XYZ file of C-alpha atoms in Angstrom:
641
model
C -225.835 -87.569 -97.851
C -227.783 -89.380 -95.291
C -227.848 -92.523 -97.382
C -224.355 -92.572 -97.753
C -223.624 -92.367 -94.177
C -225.756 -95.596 -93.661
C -224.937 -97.385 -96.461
C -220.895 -96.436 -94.780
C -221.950 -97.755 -91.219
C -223.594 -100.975 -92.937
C -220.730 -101.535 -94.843
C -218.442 -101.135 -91.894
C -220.904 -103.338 -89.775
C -220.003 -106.047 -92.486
C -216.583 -105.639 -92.696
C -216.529 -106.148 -88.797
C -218.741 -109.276 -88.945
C -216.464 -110.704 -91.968
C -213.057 -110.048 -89.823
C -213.770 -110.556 -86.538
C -217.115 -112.640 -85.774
C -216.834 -116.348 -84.528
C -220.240 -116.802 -85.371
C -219.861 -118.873 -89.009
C -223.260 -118.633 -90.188
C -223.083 -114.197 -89.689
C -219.661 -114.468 -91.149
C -220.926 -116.176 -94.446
C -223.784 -113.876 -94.631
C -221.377 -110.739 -94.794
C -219.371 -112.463 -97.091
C -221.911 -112.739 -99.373
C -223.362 -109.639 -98.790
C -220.063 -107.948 -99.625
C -219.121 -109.859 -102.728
C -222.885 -108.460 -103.846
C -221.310 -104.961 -102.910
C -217.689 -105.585 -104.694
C -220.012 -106.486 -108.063
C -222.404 -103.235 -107.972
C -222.308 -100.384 -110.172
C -221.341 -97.831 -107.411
C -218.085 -100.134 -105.999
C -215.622 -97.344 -107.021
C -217.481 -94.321 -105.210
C -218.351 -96.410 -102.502
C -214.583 -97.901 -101.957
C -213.446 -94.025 -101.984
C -215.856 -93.209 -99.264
C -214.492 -96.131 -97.148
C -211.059 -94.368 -97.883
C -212.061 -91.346 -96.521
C -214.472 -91.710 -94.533
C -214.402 -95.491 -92.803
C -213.661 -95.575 -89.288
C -211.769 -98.873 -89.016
C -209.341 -100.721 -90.845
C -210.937 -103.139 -91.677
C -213.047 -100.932 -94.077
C -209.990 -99.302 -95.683
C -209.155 -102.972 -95.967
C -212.125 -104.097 -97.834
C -212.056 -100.943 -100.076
C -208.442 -101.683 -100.754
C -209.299 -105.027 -101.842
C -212.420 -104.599 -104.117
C -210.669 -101.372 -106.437
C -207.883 -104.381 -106.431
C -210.383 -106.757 -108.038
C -211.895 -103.602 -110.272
C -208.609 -103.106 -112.168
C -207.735 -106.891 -112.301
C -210.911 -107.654 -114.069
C -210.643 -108.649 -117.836
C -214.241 -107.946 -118.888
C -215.557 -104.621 -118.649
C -212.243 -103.253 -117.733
C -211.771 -99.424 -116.183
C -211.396 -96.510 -118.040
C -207.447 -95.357 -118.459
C -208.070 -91.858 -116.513
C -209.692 -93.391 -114.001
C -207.002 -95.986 -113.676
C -204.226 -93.229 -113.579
C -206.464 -91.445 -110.597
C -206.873 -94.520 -108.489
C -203.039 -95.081 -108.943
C -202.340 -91.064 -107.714
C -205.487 -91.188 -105.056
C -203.541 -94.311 -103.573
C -200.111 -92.898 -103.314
C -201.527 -89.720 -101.902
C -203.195 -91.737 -99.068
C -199.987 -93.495 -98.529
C -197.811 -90.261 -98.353
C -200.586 -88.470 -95.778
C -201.745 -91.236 -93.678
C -198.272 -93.062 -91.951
C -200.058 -94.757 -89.051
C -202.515 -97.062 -91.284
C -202.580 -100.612 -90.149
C -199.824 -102.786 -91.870
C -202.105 -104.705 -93.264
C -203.751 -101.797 -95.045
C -200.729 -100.447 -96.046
C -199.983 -103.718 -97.592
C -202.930 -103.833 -99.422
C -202.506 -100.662 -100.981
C -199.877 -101.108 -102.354
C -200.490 -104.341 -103.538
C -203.360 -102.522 -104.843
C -200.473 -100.087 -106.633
C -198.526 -103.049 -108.103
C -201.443 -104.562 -110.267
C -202.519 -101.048 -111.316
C -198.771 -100.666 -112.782
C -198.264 -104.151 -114.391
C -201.705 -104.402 -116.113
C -201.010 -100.740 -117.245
C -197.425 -101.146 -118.454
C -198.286 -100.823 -121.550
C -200.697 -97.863 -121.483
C -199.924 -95.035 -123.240
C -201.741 -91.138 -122.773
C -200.046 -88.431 -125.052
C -197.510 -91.120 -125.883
C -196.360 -91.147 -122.078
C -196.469 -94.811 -120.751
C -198.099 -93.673 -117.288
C -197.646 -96.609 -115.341
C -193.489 -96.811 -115.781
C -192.281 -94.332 -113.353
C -192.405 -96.521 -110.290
C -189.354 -94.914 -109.249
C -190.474 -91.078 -109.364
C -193.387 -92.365 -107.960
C -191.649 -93.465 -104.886
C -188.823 -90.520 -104.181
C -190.908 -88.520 -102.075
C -191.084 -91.489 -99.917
C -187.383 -92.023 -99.958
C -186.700 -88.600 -99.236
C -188.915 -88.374 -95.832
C -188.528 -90.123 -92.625
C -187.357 -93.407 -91.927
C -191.225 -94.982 -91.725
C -192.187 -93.028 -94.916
C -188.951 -94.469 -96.746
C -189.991 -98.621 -95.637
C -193.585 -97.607 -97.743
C -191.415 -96.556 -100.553
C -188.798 -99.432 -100.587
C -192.060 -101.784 -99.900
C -193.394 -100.162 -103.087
C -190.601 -100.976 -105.194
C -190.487 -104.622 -103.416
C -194.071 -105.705 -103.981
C -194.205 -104.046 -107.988
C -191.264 -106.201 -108.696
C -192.482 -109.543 -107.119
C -196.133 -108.559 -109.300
C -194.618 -107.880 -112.277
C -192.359 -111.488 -112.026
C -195.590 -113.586 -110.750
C -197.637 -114.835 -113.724
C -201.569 -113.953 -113.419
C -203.671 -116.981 -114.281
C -206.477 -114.181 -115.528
C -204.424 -113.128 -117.641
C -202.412 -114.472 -121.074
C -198.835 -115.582 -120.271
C -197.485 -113.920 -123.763
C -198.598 -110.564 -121.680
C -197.220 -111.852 -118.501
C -193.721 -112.474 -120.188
C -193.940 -108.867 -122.388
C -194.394 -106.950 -119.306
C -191.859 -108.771 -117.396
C -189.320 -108.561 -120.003
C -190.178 -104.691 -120.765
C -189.837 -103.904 -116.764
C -187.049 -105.981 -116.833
C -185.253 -103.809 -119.268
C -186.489 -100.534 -118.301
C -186.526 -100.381 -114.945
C -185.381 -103.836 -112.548
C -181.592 -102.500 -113.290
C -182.264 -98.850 -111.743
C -184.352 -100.423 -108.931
C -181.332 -103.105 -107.948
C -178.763 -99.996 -107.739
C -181.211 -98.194 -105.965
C -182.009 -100.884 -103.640
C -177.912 -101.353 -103.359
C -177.228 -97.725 -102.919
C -179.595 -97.593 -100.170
C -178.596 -100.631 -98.075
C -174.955 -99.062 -98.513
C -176.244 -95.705 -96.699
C -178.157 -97.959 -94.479
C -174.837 -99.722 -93.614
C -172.325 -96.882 -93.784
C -174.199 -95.380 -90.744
C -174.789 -97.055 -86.961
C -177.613 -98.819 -87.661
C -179.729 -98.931 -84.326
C -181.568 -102.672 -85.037
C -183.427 -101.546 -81.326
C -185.434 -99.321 -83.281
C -188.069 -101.056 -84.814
C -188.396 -98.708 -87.692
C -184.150 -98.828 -88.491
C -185.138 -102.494 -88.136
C -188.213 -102.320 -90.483
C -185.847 -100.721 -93.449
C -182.982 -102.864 -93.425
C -185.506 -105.992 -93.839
C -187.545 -104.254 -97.015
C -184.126 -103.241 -98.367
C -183.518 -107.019 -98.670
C -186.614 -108.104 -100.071
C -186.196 -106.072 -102.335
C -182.464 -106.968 -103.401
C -183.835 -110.562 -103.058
C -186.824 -109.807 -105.491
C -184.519 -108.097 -108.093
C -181.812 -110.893 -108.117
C -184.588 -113.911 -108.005
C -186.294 -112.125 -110.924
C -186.983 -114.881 -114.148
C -184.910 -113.107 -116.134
C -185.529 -115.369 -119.132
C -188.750 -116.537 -118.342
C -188.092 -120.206 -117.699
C -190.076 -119.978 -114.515
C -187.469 -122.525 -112.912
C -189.035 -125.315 -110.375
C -188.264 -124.393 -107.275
C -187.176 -128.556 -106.523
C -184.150 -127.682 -108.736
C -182.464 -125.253 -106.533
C -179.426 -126.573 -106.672
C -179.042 -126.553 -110.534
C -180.167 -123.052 -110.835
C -178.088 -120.117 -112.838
C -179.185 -116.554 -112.363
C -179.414 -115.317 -115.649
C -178.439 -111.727 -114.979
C -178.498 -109.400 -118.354
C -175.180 -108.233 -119.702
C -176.443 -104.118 -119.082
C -175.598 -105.279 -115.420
C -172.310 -106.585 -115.604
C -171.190 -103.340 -114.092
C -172.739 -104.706 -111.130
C -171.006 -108.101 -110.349
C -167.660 -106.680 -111.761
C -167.528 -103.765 -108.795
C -166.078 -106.041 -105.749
C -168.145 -103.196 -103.314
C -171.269 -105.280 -104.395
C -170.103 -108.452 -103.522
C -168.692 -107.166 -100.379
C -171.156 -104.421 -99.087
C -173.607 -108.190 -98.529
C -170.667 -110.048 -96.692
C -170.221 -107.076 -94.271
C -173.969 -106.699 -93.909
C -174.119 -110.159 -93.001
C -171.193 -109.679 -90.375
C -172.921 -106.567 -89.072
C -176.228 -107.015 -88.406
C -177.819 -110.011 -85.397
C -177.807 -113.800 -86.838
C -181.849 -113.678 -86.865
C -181.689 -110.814 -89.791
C -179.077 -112.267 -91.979
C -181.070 -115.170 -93.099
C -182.056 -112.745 -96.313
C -178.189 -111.378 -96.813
C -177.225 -115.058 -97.049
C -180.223 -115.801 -99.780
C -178.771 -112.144 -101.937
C -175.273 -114.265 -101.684
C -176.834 -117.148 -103.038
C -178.330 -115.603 -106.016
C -175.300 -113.797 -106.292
C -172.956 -116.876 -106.825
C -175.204 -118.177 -109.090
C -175.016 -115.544 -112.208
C -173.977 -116.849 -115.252
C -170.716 -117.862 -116.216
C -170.852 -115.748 -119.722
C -171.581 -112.762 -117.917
C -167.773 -112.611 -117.339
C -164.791 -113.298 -119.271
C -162.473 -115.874 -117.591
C -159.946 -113.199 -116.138
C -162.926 -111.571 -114.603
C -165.025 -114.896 -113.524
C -161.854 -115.738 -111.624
C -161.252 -112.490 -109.736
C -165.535 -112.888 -109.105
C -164.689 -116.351 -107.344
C -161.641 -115.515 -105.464
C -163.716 -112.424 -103.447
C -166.612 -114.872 -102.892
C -164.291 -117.662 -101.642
C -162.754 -114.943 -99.896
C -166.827 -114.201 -97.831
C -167.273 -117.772 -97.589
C -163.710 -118.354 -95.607
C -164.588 -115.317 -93.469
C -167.867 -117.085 -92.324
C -166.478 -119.956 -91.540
C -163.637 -118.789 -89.601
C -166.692 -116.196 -87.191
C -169.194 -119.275 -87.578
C -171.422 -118.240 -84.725
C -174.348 -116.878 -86.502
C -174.590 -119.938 -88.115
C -176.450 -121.556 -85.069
C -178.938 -119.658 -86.180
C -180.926 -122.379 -88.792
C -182.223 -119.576 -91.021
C -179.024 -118.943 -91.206
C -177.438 -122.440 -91.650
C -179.660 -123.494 -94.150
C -179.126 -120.445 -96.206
C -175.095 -121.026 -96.122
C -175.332 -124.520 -96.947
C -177.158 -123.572 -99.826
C -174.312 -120.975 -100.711
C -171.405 -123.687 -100.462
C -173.645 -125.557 -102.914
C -173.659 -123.089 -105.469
C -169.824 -122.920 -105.447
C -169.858 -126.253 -107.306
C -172.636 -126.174 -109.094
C -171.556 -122.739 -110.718
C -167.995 -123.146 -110.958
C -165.596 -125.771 -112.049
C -163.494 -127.913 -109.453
C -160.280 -126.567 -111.808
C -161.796 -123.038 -111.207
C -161.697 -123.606 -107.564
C -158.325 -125.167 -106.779
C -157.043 -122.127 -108.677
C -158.054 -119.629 -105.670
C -155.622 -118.659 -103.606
C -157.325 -119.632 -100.206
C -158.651 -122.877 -101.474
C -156.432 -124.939 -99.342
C -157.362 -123.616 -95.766
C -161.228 -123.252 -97.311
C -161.778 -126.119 -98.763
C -160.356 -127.300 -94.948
C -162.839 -125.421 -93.556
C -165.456 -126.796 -95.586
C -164.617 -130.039 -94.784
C -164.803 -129.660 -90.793
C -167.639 -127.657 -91.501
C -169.720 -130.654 -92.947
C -168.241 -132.988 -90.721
C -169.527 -131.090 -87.904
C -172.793 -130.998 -89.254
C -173.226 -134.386 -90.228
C -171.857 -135.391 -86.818
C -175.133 -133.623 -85.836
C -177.424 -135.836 -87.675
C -180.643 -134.432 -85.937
C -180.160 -131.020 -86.908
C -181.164 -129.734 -89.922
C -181.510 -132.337 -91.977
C -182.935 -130.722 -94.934
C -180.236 -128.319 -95.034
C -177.481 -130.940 -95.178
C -178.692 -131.931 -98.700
C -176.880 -128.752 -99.829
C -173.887 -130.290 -98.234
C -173.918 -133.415 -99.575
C -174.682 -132.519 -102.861
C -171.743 -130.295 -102.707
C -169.521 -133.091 -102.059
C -170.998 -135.569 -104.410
C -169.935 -132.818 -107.470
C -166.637 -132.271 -105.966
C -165.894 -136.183 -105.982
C -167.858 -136.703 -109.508
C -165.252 -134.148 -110.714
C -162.011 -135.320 -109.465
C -161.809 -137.799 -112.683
C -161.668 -134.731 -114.843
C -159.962 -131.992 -113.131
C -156.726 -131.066 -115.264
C -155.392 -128.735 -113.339
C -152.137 -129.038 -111.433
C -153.120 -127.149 -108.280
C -153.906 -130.331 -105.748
C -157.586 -130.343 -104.991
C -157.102 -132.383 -101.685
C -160.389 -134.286 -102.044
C -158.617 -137.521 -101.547
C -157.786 -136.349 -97.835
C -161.621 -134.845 -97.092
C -163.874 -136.693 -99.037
C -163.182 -139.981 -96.699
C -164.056 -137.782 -93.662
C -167.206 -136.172 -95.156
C -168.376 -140.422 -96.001
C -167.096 -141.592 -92.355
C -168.870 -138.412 -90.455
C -172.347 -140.004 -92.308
C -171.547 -143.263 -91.597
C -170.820 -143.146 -88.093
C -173.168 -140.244 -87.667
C -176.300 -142.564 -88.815
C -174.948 -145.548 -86.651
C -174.855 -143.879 -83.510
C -178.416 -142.067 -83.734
C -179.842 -145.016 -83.816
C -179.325 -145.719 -79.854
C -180.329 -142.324 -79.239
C -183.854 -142.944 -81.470
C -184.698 -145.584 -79.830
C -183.878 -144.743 -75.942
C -185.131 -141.201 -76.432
C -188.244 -142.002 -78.396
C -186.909 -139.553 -81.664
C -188.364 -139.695 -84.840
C -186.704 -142.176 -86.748
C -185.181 -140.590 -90.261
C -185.277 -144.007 -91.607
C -189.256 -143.739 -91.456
C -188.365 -140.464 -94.304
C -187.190 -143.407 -96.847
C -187.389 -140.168 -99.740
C -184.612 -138.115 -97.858
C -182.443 -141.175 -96.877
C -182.408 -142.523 -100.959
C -181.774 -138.769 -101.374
C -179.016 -138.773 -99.586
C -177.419 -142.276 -100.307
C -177.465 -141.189 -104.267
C -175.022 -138.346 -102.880
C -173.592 -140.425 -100.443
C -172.504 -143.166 -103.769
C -170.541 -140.844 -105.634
C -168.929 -139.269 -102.060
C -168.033 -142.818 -101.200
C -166.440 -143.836 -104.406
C -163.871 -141.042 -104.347
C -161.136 -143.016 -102.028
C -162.764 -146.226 -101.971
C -160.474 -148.105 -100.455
C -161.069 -146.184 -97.236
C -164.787 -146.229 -97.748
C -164.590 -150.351 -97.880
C -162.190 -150.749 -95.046
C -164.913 -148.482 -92.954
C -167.811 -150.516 -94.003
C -166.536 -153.813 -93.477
C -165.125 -152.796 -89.802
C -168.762 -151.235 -89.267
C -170.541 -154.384 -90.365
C -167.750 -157.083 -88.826
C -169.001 -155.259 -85.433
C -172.132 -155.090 -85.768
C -173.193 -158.354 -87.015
C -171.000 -160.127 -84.936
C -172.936 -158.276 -81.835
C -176.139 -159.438 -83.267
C -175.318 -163.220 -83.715
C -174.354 -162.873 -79.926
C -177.070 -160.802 -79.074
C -179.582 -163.900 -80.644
C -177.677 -166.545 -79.156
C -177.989 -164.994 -75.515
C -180.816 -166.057 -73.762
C -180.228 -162.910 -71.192
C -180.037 -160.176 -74.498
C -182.744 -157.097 -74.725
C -184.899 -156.296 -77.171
C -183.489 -152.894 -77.014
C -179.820 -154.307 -77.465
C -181.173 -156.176 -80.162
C -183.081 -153.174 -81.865
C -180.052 -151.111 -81.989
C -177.761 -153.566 -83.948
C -180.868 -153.998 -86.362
C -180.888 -150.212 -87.078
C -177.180 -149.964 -87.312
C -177.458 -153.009 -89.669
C -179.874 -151.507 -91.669
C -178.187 -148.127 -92.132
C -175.252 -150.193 -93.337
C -176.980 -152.512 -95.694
C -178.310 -148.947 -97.054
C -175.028 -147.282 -97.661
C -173.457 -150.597 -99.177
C -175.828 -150.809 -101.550
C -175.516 -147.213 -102.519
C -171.843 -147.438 -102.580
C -171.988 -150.208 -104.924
C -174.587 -148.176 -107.081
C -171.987 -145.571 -106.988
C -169.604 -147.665 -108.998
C -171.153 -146.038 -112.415
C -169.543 -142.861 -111.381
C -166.366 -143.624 -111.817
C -163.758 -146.212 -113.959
C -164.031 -149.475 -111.793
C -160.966 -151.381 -111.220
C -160.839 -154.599 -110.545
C -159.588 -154.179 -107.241
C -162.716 -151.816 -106.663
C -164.757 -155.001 -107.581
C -163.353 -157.244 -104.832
C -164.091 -154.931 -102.477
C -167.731 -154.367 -103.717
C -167.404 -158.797 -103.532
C -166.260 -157.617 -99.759
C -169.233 -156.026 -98.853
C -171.452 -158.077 -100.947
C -170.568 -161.252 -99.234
C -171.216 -159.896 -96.058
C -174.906 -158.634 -96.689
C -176.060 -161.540 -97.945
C -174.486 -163.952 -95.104
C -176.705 -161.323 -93.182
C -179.958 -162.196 -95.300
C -179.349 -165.608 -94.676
C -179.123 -165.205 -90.679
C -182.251 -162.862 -90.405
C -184.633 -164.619 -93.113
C -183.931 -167.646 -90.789
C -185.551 -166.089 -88.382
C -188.687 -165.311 -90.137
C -190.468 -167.442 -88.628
C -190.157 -166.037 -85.287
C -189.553 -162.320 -86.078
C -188.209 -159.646 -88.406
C -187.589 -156.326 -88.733
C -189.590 -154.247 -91.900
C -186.600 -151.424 -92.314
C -184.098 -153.913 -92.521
C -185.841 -156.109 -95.501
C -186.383 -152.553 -96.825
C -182.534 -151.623 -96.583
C -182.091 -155.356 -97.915
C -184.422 -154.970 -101.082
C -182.561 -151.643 -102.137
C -179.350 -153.321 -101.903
C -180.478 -156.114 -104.013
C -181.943 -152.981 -106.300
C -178.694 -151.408 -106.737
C -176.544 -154.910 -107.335
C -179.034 -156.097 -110.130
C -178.353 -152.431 -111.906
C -174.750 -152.878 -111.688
C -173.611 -156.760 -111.850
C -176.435 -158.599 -113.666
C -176.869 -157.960 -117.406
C -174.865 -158.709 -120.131
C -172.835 -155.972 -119.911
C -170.905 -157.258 -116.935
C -167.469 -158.785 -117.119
C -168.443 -162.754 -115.887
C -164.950 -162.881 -114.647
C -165.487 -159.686 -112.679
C -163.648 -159.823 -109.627
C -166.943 -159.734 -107.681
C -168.041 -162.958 -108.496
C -164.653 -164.560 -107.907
C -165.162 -163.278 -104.186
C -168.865 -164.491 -104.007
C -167.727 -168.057 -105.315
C -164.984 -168.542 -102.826
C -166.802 -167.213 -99.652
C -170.841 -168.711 -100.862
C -169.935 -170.926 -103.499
C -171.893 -168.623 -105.743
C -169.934 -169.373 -109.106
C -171.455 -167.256 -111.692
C -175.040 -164.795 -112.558
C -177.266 -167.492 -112.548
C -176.586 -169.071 -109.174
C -176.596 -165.248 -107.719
C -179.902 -165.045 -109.680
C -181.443 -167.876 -107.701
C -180.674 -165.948 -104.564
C -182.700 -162.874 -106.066
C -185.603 -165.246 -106.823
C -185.212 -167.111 -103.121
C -185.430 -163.794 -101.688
C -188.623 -162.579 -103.477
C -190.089 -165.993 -102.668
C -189.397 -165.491 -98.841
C -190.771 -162.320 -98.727
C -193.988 -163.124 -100.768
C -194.267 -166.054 -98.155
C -193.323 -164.050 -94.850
C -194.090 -160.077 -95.621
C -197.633 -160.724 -97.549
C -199.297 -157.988 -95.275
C -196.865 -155.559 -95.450
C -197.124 -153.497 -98.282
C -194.010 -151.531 -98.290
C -191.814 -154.796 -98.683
C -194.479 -156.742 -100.647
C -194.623 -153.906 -103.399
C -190.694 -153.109 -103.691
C -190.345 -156.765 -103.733
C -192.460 -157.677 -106.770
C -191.037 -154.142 -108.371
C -187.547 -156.047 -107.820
C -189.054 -158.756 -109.891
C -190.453 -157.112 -112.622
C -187.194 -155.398 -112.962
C -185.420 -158.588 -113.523
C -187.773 -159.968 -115.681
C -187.783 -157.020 -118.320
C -186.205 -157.660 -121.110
C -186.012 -161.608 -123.567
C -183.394 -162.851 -122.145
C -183.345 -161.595 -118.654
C -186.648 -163.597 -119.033
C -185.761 -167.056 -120.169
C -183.046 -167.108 -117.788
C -185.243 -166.115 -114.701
C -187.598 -168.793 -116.014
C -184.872 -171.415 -115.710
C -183.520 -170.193 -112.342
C -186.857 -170.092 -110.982
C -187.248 -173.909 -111.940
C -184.152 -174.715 -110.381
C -184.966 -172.998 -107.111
C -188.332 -174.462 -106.942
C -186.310 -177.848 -107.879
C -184.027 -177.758 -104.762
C -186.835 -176.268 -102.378
């Protein structure tokens, strides 16, 4: 007995160096001296003692942590019974000791979810032992408020376990268990998890008391954890949120087909303070997203009329949405409406008129505020670009009214983006334009947007770059002018040699006209007057984000007019002969090849430039008879130089 009361202090003497010493050198000795202890033969007696016996939490933490590492092993695995007594010792301790630490708690039953999933399949008088997570947990529902978070946790953490794959462990086992769980028990756990937020709700929640406060929040992790569940076992990439469908089972079509669970999350997000909802806002997301054959098309439609419905109610009370939890979930929510549901779908709702109004000024606002957020308006922006990419196609006779928002949505950007750049630079802000990933993010969304209406788009642009590049000419010609005057027009410049070239880009998204291509000959024009003013100035100065902007403009021209698939008599080149004199490919290709030329002469030391640049020029040179010709146009412009 005396042994094991020192070989308990030591062990508690090394838990306390491990957690809490500064010293690195003790710390690593504990550590070492533990992870001897974790791989003796007397780990499991030992751990139990901690459990009873240890004086700190940090040596219930440790014990937790080692039987966690016990059952996970592969090799030498434990013995079923004592498996099944570990699993009933640890829900006992739960159940009897409410005060633990939360990070023993957590442990625990972290400790309870791998026992379950690497037992799912363990059978004793042909009882599988480990599947009644539910009974398991009912005592806990059925006691106080505290007692009922362990349980909900319970039910939280087994569900996230059984859904993570183990890389000890085969993924054909993984996906078995999963898909067994998922069929035997995720559907009872969702309704319970439903049933209880419902209660939760139904009474005056008191979010002052921590505890009240402490339930609501497990209640949603929970929901979350059931409805993020790979149903399928796809394990979808994260990076393609916005294409993903929840691929809910047909057994739970009961479910999404009761309007009380669609609504019991819109009044819990209405209910309860802006810095809870974030989690309410993620269940709507998944929600939207099931899949479209889980209904019938009389019963998809009634689905997307009550979650229009939610959506117009949070846009007409937008105040928690300051909240940028909250914002970012909800953009991510309008998102989904497109990328789940047809534009035809939509314009079929009877409140799509005032919503898709309230969409509209919604985006505008936030676009308008260009330093908020700006991962979060992604969401927004992709929304938009599917709305426009689906105007072409829509055959219903409902009016979708895109052709009076989208032109708002692609000035808000515009103008937005033009006027930070005075703010940038007086304030000292970080520039986006340094993020060149998330500004080619959002000019791919920005080219479809911009198409829709182009007419208005064009009329913008040109006004925008008239201004601004007559300022700049003046601005150089001044002997009194700033450098900070000067800056701005640069940056303004650059943002609009950006979105021209991704407008122009944008032309594959839609049937050109060959209006459409005069304007593009518009804007076209007009850039490359610009290259011809600021590579003049080389000599004496430059600016790298501009010949950046410049180089993707030239980028998305060469993908859309050069290549024998262009129309020669395009209306395009009609406008570049009469305002350059450039009469046809081959004199516009000499301008490509001037360009790279300058910059290989001017930009040699910066990379950024120097390495788009010569990608520009392997680009033009793949492919015979892109080759010969570049050959020929290269002679010429060494010729005249």
């Amino acid at each position: 007995m005396a042994d094991h009361v020192q070989s308990l202090a030591q062990l508690e003497n090394l838990c306390k160096q491990l957690y809490e010493t500064t010293d690195t050198t003790t710390r690593l000795q504990a550590e070492k001296a533990l992870v001897e202890f974790t791989n003796s033969p007397d780990c499991l007696s030992k751990c139990q003692l901690l459990l009873e016996r240890g004086s700190s939490s940090y040596s219930q933490l440790l014990a937790a942590t080692c039987l966690t590492k016990l059952v996970s092993r592969t090799n030498n695995p434990l013995p079923l019974e004592q498996r099944i007594d570990i699993r009933n010792y640890v829900l006992n301790y739960l159940a009897t000791r409410p005060k633990l630490a939360t990070f023993v708690t957590q442990a625990l039953i972290q400790l309870y979810a791998r026992i379950t999933k690497l037992g799912w399949f363990d059978c004793q008088k042909d009882d599988y032992v480990f599947r009644n997570a539910i009974t398991d947990v009912t005592r806990f529902l059925q006691d106080s408020v505290e007692y009922c978070i362990i349980g909900v946790t319970i039910l939280s953490q087994l569900t996230n376990e059984i859904n993570q794959a183990d890389t000890t462990h085969p993924l054909t086992k993984h996906r078995k268990i999963a898909s067994s769980f998922r069929d035997s028990s995720l559907f009872d756990i969702f309704t319970l998890s439903c049933n209880l937020l419902k209660q939760a709700s139904g009474k005056n929640l008191n979010l002052n008391d921590e505890s009240q406060h402490g339930l609501l929040m497990q209640l949603l992790k929970l929901t979350h954890n059931c409805l993020n569940f790979d149903f399928i076992g796809t394990s979808t990439d994260e990076s393609s949120d916005d294409l993903c469908t929840v691929q809910i089972p047909t057994s739970w079509r009961s479910a999404f087909l009761d309007s009380s669970t669609l609504q019991l999350f819109f009044d819990l997000y209405h209910s309860i303070p802006p810095s809870f909802s974030p989690l309410v806002l993620s269940c709507l997301v998944q929600i939207a997203s099931v899949r479209r054959s889980l209904f019938n098309n009389a019963e998809r439609a009634k689905f997307l009329s009550h979650l229009v419905d939610g959506v117009k109610r949070i846009l007409e009370n937008p105040q928690s949405l300051s909240d940028p939890n909250n914002y970012h979930e909800f953009c991510r929510l309008l998102a989904r409406l497109k990328s789940n549901y047809q534009l035809g779908e939509l314009v079929k709702v009877e409140n799509y008129p005032e919503v898709i109004r309230l969409i509209a000024n919604f985006t505008v606002t936030s676009l308008q505020h260009w330093e908020f957020a700006p991962n979060s308006v992604h969401y927004l922006l992709s929304l938009w670009q599917r709305l426009a990419a689906s105007v072409p196609y829509v055959k219903a006779t409902e009016p979708h009214m895109l052709e009076t928002y989208t032109p708002e949505v692609t000035k808000a950007y515009i103008t937005s983006r033009l006027e930070s750049v005075h703010i940038i630079l007086r304030d000292g802000l970080e520039d986006p334009l340094e993020d060149t990933g998330l500004v080619q993010q959002q000019l791919d969304q920005l080219s479809t947007i911009g198409r829709c209406e182009y007419e208005k788009t064009c009329a913008l642009l040109v006004q925008l770059f008239d201004q601004s590049a007559q300022s700049f000419q003046e601005l150089l010609q001044s002997a009194s002018a700033s450098p900070m005057d000067i800056a701005v027009q640069e940056g303004r410049l650059t943002w609009l040699v950006y979105i021209i070239g991704a407008v122009i880009g944008g032309r594959v998204s839609f049937a050109s006209t060959d209006e459409q291509d005069a304007m593009d000959g518009e804007l076209v024009c007009r850039v490359l007057q610009l290259m011809n003013l600021t590579d003049s100035r080389l000599a004496q100065a430059g600016n790298e984000k501009l010949e950046l902007a410049m180089l993707s403009f030239f980028e998305q021209f060469r993908k859309i007019y050069i290549g024998d698939q262009v129309q020669k008599s395009s209306k395009l080149y009609r406008r570049l002969s009469e305002v350059l004199g450039l009469n046809d490919e081959t004199m516009v290709l000499s301008v490509f090849i001037g360009k790279i030329i300058t910059n290989l002469k001017y930009w040699g030391r910066c990379e950024p430039i120097t390495s788009k640049t010569l990608q520009l020029l392997n680009d033009l040179s793949i492919g015979y008879p892109f080759l010969s010709q570049l050959l020929h146009t290269a002679g010429m412009w060494g010729a005249s130089s």
